[in-house]
Short mmCIF file of C-alpha atoms in Angstrom, two decimals:
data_model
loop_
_atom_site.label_atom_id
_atom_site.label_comp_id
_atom_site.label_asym_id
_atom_site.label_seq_id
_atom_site.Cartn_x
_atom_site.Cartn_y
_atom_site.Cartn_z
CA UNK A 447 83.45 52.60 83.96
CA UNK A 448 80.65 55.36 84.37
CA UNK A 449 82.77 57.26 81.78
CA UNK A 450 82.01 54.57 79.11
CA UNK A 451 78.62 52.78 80.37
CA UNK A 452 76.03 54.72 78.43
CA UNK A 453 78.14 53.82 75.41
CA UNK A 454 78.82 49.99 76.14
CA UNK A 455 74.78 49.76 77.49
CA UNK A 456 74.47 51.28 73.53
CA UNK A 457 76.33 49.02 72.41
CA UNK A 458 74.37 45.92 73.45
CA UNK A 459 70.94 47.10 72.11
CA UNK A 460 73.27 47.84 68.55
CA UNK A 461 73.39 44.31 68.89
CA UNK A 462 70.15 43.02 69.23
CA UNK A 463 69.17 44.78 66.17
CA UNK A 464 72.23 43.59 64.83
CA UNK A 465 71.35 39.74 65.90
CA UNK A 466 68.07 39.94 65.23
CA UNK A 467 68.34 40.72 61.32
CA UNK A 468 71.39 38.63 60.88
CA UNK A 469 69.33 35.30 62.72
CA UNK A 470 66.57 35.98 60.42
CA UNK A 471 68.99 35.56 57.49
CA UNK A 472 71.23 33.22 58.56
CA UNK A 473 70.54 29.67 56.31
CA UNK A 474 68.10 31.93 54.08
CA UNK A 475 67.00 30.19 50.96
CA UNK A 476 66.37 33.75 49.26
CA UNK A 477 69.85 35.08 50.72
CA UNK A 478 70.96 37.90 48.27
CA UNK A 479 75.27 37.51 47.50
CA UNK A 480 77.39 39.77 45.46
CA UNK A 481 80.79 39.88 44.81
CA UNK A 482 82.30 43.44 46.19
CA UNK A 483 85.15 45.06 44.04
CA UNK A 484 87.96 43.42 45.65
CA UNK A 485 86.22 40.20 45.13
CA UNK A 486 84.79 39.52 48.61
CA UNK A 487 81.09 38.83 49.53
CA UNK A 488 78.82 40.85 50.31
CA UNK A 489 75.24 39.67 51.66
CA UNK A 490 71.56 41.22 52.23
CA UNK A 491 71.87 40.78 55.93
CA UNK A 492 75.52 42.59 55.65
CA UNK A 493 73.87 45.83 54.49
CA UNK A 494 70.71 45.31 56.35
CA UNK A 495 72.61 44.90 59.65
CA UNK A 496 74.98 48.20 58.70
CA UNK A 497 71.80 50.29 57.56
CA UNK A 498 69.69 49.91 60.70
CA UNK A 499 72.95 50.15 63.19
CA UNK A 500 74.10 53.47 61.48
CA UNK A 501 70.26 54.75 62.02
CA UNK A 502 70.36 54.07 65.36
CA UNK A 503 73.47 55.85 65.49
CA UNK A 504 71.82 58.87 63.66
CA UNK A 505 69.39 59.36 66.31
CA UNK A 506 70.99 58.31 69.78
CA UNK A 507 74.61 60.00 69.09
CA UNK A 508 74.39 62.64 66.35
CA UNK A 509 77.50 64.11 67.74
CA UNK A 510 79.64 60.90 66.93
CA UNK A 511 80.68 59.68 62.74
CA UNK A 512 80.38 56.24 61.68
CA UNK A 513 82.89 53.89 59.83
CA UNK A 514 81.25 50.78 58.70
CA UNK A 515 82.61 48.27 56.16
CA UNK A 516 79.55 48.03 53.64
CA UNK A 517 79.28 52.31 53.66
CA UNK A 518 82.20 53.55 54.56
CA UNK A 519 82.42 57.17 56.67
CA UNK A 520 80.14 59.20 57.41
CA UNK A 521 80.38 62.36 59.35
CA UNK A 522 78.73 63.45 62.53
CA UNK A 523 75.56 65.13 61.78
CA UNK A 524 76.18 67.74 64.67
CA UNK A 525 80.42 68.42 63.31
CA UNK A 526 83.48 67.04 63.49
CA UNK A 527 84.21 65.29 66.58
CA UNK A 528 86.73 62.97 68.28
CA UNK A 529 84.39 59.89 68.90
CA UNK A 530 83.78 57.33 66.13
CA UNK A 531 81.37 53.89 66.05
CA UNK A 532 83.26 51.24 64.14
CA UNK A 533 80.65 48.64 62.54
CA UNK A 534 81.65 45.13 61.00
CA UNK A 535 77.82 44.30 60.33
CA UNK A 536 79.02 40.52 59.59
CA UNK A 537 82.74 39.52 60.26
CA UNK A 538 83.23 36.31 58.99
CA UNK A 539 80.50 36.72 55.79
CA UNK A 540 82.06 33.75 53.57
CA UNK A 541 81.14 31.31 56.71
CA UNK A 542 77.48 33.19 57.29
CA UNK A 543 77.09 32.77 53.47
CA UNK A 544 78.14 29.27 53.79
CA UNK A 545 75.91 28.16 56.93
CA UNK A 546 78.62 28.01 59.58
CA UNK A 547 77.85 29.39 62.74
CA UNK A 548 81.20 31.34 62.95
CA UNK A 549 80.22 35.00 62.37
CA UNK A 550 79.81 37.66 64.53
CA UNK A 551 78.46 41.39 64.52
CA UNK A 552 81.31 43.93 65.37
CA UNK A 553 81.21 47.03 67.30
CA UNK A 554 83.79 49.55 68.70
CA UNK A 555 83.39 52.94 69.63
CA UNK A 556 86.99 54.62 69.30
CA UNK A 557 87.76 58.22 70.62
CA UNK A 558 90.57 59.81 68.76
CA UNK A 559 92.44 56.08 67.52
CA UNK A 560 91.80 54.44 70.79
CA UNK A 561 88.68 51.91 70.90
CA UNK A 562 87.35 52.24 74.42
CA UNK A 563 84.31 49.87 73.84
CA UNK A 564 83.97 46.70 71.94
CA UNK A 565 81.48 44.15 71.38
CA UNK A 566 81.24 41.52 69.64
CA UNK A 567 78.34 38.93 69.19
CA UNK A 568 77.24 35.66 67.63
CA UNK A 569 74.04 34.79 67.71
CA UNK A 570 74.28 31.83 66.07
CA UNK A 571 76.90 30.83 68.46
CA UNK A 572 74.66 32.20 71.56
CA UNK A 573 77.06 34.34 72.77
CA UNK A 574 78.86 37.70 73.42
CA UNK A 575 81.63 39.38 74.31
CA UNK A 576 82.43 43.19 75.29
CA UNK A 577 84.49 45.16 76.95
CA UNK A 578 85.32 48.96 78.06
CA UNK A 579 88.11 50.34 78.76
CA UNK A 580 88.69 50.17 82.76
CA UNK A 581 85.93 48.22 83.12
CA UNK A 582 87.19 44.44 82.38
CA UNK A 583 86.11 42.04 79.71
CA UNK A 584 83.13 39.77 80.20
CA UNK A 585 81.42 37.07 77.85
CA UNK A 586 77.61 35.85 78.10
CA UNK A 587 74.62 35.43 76.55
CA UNK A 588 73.26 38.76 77.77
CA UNK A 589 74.48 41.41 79.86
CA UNK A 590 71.89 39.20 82.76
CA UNK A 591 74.71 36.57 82.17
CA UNK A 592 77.95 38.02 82.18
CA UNK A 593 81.21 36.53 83.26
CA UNK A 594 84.50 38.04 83.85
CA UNK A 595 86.68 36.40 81.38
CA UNK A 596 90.68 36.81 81.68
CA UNK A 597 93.83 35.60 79.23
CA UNK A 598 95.80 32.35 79.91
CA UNK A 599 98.71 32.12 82.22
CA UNK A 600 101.17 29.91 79.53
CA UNK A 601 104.53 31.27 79.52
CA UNK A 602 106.21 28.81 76.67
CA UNK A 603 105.83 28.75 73.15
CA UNK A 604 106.17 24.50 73.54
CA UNK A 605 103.00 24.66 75.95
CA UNK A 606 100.61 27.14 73.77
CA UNK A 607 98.03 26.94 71.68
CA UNK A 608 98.41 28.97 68.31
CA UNK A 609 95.41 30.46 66.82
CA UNK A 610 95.78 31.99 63.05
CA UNK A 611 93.47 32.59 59.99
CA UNK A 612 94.83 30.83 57.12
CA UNK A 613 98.37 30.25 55.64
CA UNK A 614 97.79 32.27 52.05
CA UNK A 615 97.79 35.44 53.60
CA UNK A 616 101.34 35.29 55.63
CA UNK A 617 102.75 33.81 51.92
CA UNK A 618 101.60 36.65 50.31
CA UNK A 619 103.65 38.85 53.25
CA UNK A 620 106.49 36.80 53.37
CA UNK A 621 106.41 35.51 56.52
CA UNK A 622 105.55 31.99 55.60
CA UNK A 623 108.02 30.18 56.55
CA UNK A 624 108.45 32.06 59.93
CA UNK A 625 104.64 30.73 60.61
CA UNK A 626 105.74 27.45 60.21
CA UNK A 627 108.66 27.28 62.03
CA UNK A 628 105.86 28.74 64.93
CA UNK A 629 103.59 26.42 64.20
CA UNK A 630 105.90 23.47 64.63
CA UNK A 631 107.38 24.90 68.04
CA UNK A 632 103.73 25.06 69.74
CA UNK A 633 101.63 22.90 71.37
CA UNK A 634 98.72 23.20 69.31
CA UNK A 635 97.62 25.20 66.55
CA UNK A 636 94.38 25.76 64.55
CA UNK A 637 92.84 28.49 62.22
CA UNK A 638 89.42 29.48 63.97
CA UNK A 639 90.00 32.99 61.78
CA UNK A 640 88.32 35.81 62.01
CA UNK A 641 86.72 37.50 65.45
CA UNK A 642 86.66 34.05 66.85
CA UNK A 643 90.62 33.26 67.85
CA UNK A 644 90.31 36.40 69.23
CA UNK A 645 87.79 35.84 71.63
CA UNK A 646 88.70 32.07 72.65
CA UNK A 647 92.39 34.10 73.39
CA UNK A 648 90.17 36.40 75.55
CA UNK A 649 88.84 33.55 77.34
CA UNK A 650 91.46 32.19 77.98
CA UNK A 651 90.73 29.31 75.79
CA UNK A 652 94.22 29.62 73.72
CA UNK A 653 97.39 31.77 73.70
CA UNK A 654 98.10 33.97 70.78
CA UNK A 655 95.75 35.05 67.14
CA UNK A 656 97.82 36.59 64.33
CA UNK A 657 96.46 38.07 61.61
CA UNK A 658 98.62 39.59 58.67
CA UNK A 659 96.09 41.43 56.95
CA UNK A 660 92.93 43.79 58.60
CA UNK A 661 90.85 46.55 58.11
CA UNK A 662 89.82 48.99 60.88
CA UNK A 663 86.40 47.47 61.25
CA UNK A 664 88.11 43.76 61.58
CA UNK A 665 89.61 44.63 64.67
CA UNK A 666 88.71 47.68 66.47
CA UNK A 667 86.42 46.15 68.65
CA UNK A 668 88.62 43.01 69.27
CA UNK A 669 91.09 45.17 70.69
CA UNK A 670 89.30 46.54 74.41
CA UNK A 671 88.24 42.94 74.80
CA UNK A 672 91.75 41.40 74.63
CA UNK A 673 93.55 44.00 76.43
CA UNK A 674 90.75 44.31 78.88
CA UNK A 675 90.95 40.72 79.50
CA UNK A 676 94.75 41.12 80.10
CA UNK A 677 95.91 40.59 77.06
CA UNK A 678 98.64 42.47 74.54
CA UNK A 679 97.42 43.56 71.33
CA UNK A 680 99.86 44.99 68.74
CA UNK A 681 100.31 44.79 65.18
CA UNK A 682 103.53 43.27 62.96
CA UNK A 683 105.54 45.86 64.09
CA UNK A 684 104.71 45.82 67.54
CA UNK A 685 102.66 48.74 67.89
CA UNK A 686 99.84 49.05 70.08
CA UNK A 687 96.35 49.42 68.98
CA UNK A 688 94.25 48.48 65.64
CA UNK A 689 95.55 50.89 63.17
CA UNK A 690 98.84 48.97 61.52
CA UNK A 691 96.81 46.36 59.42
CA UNK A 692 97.61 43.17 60.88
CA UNK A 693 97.40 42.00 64.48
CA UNK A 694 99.59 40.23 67.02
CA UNK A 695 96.91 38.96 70.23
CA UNK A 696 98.64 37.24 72.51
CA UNK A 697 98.31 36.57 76.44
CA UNK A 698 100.95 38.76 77.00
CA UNK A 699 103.93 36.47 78.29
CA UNK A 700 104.31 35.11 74.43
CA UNK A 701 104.33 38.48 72.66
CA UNK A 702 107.60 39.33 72.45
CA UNK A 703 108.60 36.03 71.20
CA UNK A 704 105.82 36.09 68.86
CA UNK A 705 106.85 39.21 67.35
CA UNK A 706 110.23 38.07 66.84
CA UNK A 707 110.08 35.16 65.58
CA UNK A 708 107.14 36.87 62.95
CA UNK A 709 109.96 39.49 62.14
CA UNK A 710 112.64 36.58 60.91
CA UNK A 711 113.15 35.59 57.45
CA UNK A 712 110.37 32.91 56.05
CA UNK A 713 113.24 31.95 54.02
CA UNK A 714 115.94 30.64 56.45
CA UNK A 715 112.49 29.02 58.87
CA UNK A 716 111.69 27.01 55.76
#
């Protein structure tokens, strides 16, 4: 942990700045929303949060570049480098935009195209979640407050809660119809979306997130947190880590029959 501790105790003042912008604009009257090019919001507090995290950034680790949704790269001031901060300023903007506590700040600090610490934190939820890589996962209000959190135990499809985002996206893949023929072999299944599935997995809470669709900054910091906590994270194709564009979070014992039954035909489940 000592490796990663100066970075993770970084992390957590990121966030109060982070929080303490995004609070302040969360249920705004005079909120400020744009459409981006590909037809998402966008919000004041977005690219207030991103601006003040990447100066921070600028002054406590010139030696590290910056990937943030709203801004995109930026280089390390001091040269090229292996380390990298990964910032979702708001994941989850159409529900901040909306006035539903579901959003969260993201943060991940990768070195090469590993992310060794994550973060993640909802203020209006009153609580966070990080992680570093050999260092465990915990969840709390505050670092003061921390517990050890840990993935669930279920071993059966039949007995697991199944966490997703929505339905349009797998049609749009083509996997459909293998969702639903998922969906109607688990216990339970809802669509927290976004950071949140991730986290209740984390906890512990439910059994597996899929996502078929994600940008770096979507999931880079999810990923120490779940795997820290015990968890596997891949993408579609079963590879490890955030880079593939679509995620596969499970517990672990459900993964491999996850990702096969993800990989069949939407057609023939139909």
């Amino acid at each position: 942990m000592a490796r990663y501790a100066d970075d993770l105790s970084l992390a957590h003042v990121l966030a109060d700045t982070a929080d303490s912008i995004s609070s302040a604009r969360f249920r705004a009257l005079d909120l400020h929303v744009e459409s981006k090019p590909d037809l998402t919001p966008v919000s004041d507090a977005d690219t207030a949060v991103e601006r003040a995290l990447r100066a921070t950034l600028a002054r406590t680790r010139p030696r590290d570049a910056v990937l943030g949704e709203e801004f995109g790269a930026t280089e390390a001031a001091a040269g090229p480098g292996t380390r990298q901060w990964v910032i979702d300023p708001i994941d989850g903007t159409k529900n901040f935009i909306r006035g539903v506590p579901v959003w969260a700040t993201l943060i991940a600090l990768m070195e090469g195209d590993q992310p060794v610490v994550g973060l993640v934190s909802a203020p209006a939820l009153g609580r966070r979640w990080w992680a570093a890589v050999g260092h465990g996962a915990y969840a709390g209000r505050h670092t003061a407050a921390a517990t050890p959190i840990k993935v669930s135990g279920v071993s059966r499809l039949t007995d697991a809660s199944f966490c997703y985002s929505d339905l349009m996206g797998w049609e749009e893949n083509g996997r459909l119809g293998a969702m639903l023929g998922i969906m109607r072999q688990t216990w339970r299944n809802r669509a927290y979306g976004d950071f949140y599935g991730y986290m209740l997995l984390a906890e512990g809470a439910l059994d597996a997130m899929v996502e078929p669709e994600l940008s770096l900054w979507d999931v880079a910091a999810l990923v120490p947190i779940v795997t820290e906590a015990g968890g596997t994270f891949t993408d579609l194709d079963g590879r490890s880590g955030p880079g593939g564009g679509s995620a596969v979070a499970t517990n672990g014992k459900l993964h491999s029959d996850l990702l096969e039954r993800l990989s069949a035909s939407g057609i023939e489940m139909l």
